[in-house]
CSV table of C-alpha atoms in Angstrom, one decimal:
chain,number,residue,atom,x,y,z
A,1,UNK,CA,66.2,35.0,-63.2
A,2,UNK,CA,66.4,33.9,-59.1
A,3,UNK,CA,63.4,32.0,-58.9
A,4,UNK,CA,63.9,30.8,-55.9
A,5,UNK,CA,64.1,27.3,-56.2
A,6,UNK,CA,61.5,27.7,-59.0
A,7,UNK,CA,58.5,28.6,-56.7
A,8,UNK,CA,58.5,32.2,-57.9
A,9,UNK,CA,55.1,32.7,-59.9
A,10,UNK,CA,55.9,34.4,-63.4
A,11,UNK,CA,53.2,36.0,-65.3
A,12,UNK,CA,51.4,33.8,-68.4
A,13,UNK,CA,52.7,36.5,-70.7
A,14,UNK,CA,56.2,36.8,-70.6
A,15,UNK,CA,58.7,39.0,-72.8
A,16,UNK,CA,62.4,37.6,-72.4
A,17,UNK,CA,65.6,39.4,-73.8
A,18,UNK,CA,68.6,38.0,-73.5
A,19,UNK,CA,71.8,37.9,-75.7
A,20,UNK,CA,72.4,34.4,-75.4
A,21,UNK,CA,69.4,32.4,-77.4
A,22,UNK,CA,70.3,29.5,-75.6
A,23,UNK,CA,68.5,31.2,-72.6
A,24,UNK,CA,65.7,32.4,-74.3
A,25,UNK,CA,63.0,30.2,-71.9
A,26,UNK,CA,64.9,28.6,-70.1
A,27,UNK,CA,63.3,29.2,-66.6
A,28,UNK,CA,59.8,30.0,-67.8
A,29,UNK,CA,57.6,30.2,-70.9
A,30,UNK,CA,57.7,33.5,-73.3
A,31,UNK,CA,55.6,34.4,-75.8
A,32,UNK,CA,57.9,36.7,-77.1
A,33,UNK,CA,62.1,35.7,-77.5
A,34,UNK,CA,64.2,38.6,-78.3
A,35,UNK,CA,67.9,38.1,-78.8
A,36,UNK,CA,69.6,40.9,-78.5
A,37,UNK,CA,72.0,42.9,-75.7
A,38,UNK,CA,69.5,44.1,-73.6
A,39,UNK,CA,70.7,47.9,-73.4
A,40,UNK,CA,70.2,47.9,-77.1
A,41,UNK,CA,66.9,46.5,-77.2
A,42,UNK,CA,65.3,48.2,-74.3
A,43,UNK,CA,66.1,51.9,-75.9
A,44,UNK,CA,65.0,50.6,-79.7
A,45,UNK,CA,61.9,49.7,-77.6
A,46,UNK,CA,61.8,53.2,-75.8
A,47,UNK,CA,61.9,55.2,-79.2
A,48,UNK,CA,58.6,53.1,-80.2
A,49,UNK,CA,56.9,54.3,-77.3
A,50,UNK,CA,54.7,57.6,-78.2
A,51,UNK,CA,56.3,60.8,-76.5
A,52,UNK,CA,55.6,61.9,-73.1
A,53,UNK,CA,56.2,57.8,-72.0
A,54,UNK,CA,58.3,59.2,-68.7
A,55,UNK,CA,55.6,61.7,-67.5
A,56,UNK,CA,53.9,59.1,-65.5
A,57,UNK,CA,57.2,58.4,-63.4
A,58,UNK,CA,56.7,61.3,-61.1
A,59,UNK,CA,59.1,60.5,-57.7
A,60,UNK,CA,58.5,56.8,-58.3
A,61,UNK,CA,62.2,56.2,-57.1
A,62,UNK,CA,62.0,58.1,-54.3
A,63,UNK,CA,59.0,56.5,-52.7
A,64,UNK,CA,61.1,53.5,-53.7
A,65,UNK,CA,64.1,54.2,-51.7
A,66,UNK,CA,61.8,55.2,-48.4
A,67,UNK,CA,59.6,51.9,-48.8
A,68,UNK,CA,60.3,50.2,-45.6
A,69,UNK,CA,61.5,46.4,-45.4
A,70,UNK,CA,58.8,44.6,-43.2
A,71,UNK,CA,61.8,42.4,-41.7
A,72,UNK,CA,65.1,44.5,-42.0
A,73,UNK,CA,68.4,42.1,-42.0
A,74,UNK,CA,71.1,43.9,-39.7
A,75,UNK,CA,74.0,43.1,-42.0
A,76,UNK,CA,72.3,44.1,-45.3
A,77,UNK,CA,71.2,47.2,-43.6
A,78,UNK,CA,74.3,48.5,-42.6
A,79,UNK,CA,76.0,47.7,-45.6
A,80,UNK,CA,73.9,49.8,-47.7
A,81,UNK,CA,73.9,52.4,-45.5
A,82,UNK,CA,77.2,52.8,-45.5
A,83,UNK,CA,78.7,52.1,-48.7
A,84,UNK,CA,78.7,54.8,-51.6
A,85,UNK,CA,76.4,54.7,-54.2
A,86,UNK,CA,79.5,54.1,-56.6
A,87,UNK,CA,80.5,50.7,-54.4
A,88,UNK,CA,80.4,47.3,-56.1
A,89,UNK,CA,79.2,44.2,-54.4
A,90,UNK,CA,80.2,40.7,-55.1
A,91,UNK,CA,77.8,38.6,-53.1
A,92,UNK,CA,78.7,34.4,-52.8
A,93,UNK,CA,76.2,31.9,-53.3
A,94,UNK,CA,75.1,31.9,-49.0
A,95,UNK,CA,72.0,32.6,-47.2
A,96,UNK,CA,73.3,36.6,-46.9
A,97,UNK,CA,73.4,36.2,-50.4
A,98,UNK,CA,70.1,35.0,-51.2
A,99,UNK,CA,68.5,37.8,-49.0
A,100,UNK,CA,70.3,40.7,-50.7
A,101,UNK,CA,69.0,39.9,-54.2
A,102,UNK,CA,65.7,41.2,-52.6
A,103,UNK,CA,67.0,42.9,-49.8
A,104,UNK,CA,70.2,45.1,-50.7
A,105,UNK,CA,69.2,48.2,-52.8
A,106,UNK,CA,71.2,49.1,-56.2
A,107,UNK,CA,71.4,52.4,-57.1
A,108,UNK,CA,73.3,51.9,-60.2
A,109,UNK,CA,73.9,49.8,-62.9
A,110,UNK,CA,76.5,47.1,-62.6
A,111,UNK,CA,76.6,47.3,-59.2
A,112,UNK,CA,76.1,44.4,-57.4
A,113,UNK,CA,76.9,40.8,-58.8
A,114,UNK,CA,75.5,37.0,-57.5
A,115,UNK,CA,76.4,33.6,-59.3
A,116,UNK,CA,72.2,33.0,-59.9
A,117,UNK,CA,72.6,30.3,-62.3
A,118,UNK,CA,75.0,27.5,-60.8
A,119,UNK,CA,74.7,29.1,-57.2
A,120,UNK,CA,79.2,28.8,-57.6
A,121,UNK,CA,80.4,28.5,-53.8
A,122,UNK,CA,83.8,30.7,-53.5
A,123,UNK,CA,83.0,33.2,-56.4
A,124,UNK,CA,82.4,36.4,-54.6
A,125,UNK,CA,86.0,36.6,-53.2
A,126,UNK,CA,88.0,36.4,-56.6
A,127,UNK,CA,85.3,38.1,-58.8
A,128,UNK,CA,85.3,40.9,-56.4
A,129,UNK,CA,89.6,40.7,-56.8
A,130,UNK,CA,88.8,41.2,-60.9
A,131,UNK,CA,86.8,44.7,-60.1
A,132,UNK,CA,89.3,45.9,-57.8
A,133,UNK,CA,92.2,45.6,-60.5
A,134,UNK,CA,89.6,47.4,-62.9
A,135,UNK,CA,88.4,49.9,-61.0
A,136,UNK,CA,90.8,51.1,-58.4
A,137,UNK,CA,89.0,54.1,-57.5
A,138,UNK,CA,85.5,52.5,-56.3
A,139,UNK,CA,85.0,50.9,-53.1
A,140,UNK,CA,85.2,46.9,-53.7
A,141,UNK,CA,83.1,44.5,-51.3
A,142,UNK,CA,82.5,40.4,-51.9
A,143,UNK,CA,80.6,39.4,-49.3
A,144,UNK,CA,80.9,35.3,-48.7
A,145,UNK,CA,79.3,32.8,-46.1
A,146,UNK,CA,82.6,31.2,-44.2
A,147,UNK,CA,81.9,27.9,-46.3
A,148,UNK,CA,82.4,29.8,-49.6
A,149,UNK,CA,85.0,32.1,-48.5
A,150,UNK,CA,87.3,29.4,-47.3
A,151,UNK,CA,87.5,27.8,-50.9
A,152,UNK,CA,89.1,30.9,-52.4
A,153,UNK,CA,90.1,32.3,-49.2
A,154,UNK,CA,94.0,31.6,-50.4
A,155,UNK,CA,93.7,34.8,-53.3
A,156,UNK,CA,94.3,36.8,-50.3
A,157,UNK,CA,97.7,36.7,-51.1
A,158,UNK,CA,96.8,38.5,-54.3
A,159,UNK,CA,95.1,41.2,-52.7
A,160,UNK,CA,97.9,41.7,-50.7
A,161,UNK,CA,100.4,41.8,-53.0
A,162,UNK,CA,99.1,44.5,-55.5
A,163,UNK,CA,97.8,46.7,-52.4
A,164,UNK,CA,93.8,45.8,-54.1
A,165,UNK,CA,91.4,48.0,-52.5
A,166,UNK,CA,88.8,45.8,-51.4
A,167,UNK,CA,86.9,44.7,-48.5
A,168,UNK,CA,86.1,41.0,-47.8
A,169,UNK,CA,82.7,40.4,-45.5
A,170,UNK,CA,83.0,36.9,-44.3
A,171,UNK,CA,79.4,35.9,-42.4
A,172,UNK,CA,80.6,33.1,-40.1
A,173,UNK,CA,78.3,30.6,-38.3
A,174,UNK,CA,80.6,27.6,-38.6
A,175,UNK,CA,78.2,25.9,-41.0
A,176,UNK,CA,76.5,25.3,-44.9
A,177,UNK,CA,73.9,27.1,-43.7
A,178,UNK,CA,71.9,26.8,-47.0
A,179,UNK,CA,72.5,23.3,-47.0
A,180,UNK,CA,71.9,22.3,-43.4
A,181,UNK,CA,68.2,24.5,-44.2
A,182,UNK,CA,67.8,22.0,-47.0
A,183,UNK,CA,68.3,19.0,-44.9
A,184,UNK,CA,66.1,20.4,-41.8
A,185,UNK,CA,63.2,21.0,-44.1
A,186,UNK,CA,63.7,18.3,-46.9
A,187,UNK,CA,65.3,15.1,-45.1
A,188,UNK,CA,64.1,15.4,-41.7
A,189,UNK,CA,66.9,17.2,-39.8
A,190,UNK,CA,69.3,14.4,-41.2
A,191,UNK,CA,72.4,16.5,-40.9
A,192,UNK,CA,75.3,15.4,-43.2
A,193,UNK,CA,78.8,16.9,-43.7
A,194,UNK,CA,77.3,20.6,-43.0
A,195,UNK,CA,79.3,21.5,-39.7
A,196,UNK,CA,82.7,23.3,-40.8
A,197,UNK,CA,86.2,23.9,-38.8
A,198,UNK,CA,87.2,26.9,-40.1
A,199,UNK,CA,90.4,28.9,-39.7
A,200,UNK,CA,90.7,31.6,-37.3
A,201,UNK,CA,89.8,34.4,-40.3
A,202,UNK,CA,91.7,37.3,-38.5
A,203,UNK,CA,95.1,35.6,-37.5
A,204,UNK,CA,94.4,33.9,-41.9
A,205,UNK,CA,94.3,37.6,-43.0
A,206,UNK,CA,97.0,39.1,-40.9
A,207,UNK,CA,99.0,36.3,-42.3
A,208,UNK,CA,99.0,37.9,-45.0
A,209,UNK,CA,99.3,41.3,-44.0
A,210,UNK,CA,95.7,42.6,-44.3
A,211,UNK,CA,94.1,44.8,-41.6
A,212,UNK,CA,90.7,42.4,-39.8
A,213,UNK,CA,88.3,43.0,-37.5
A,214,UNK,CA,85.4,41.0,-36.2
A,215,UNK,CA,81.9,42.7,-35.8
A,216,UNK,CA,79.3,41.5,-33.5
A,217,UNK,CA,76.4,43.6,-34.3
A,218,UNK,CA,75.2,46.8,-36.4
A,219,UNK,CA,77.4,49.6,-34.1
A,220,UNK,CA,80.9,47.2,-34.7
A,221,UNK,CA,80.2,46.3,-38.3
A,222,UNK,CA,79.6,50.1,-39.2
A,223,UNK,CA,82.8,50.9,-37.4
A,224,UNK,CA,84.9,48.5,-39.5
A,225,UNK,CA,83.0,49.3,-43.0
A,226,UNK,CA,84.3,52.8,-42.3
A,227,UNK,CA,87.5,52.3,-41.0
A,228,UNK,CA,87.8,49.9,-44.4
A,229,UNK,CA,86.2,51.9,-46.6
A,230,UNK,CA,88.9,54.9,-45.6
A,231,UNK,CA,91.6,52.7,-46.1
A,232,UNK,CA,94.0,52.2,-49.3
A,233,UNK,CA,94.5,48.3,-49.3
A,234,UNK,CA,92.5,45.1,-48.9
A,235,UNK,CA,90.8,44.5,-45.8
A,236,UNK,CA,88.7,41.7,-43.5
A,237,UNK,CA,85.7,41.5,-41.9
A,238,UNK,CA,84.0,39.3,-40.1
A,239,UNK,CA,80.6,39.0,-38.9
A,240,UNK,CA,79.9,35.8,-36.7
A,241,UNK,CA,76.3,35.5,-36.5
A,242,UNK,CA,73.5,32.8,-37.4
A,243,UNK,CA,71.5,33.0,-40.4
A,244,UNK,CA,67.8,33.8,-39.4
A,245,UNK,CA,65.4,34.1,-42.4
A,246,UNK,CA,65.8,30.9,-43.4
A,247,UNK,CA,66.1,28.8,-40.9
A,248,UNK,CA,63.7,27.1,-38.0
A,249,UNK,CA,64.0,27.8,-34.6
């Protein structure tokens, strides 16, 4: 459950299932533990229900997809906009990250992946590597904060060498953004260790053979998605731009 930072305020009445008991509570109080694989437990709990349970639905998910964000994130935006529904997104643990749990919409199940419980730093990139191999025909995308991306950044190589079709977003701003937030708010702008020197990301993937571009803003960023999307192999793209959501001005 993203809670962020355990602020989040969970009903008194809570109903956890989970197939791992060990979790059972672990974030908040339930009254009620069920251990079980969710899909299982979630229909056994539909065929309880009396008949006519879906009537009340209507166009529910409709309205849903038309509700407007009250403060739409560029990069989020576009990225939904122009992936297919069938895509799969591996976000990092990063500030892009943390908005798209709320921000980036999922239209199927499965569909979009983020480390919630240990927050792992260079995940995205080689999870997203996994789907590719497993599902060659849907678009692949792992979306990483430069800090994260650079720890795994070498499994470009693998990409390369089996042709994977996937696209690697990296969100540069030359810093731990998440982190430097932390210290801003928590240790009064003490900054420690959260400035980075990265590599120049499109001279490291051409290194290795794969197609980059840079995108500064929504019209660039929707060029490369499609020009990557349409394309048969792994691909880079990076989007230099500082965090704003989370951070003080």
């Amino acid at each position: 459950v993203f809670t962020r930072f355990r602020t989040f305020k969970a009903p008194s009445r809570l109903v956890q299932i989970d197939v791992d008991k060990k979790q059972i509570g672990v974030n908040f109080p339930v009254e009620v533990g069920i251990v079980a694989d969710a899909r299982v437990a979630v229909r056994a709990l539909a065929d309880l229900m009396p008949d006519g349970r879906e009537s009340g639905w209507g166009n529910l998910w409709e309205k849903a997809r038309l509700t407007a964000i009250p403060q739409p994130e560029w990069i989020i935006h576009t990225l939904r906009a122009e992936l297919p529904e069938n895509a799969i997104v591996f976000s990092d643990g990063c500030e892009l990250g943390y908005r798209m749990h709320t921000d980036f919409e999922i239209y199927r199940p499965r569909s979009f992946f983020y480390p919630s419980n240990y927050i792992s730093l260079g995940w995205g990139f080689p999870a997203a590597l996994g789907a590719a191999v497993a599902f060659p025909d849907r678009p692949i995308v792992s979306v990483s904060g430069d800090g994260g991306f650079t720890m795994t950044s070498q499994e470009l190589s693998t990409a390369a060498r089996y042709n994977l079709k996937l696209i690697a977003i990296v969100h540069n701003d030359s810093t731990y953004g998440a982190i430097k937030n932390l210290q801003r708010n928590k240790h009064e702008a003490r900054f420690h260790d959260t400035e980075l020197v990265n590599p120049e990301f499109l001279t490291l993937a051409k290194a290795y053979g794969i197609p980059a571009r840079r995108a500064n803003g929504g019209a660039e960023f929707r060029t490369a998605l499609a020009e990557a999307i349409s394309r048969d192999g792994p691909s880079l793209i990076e989007v230099p731009d500082e965090w704003r959501q989370l951070r003080d001005k």
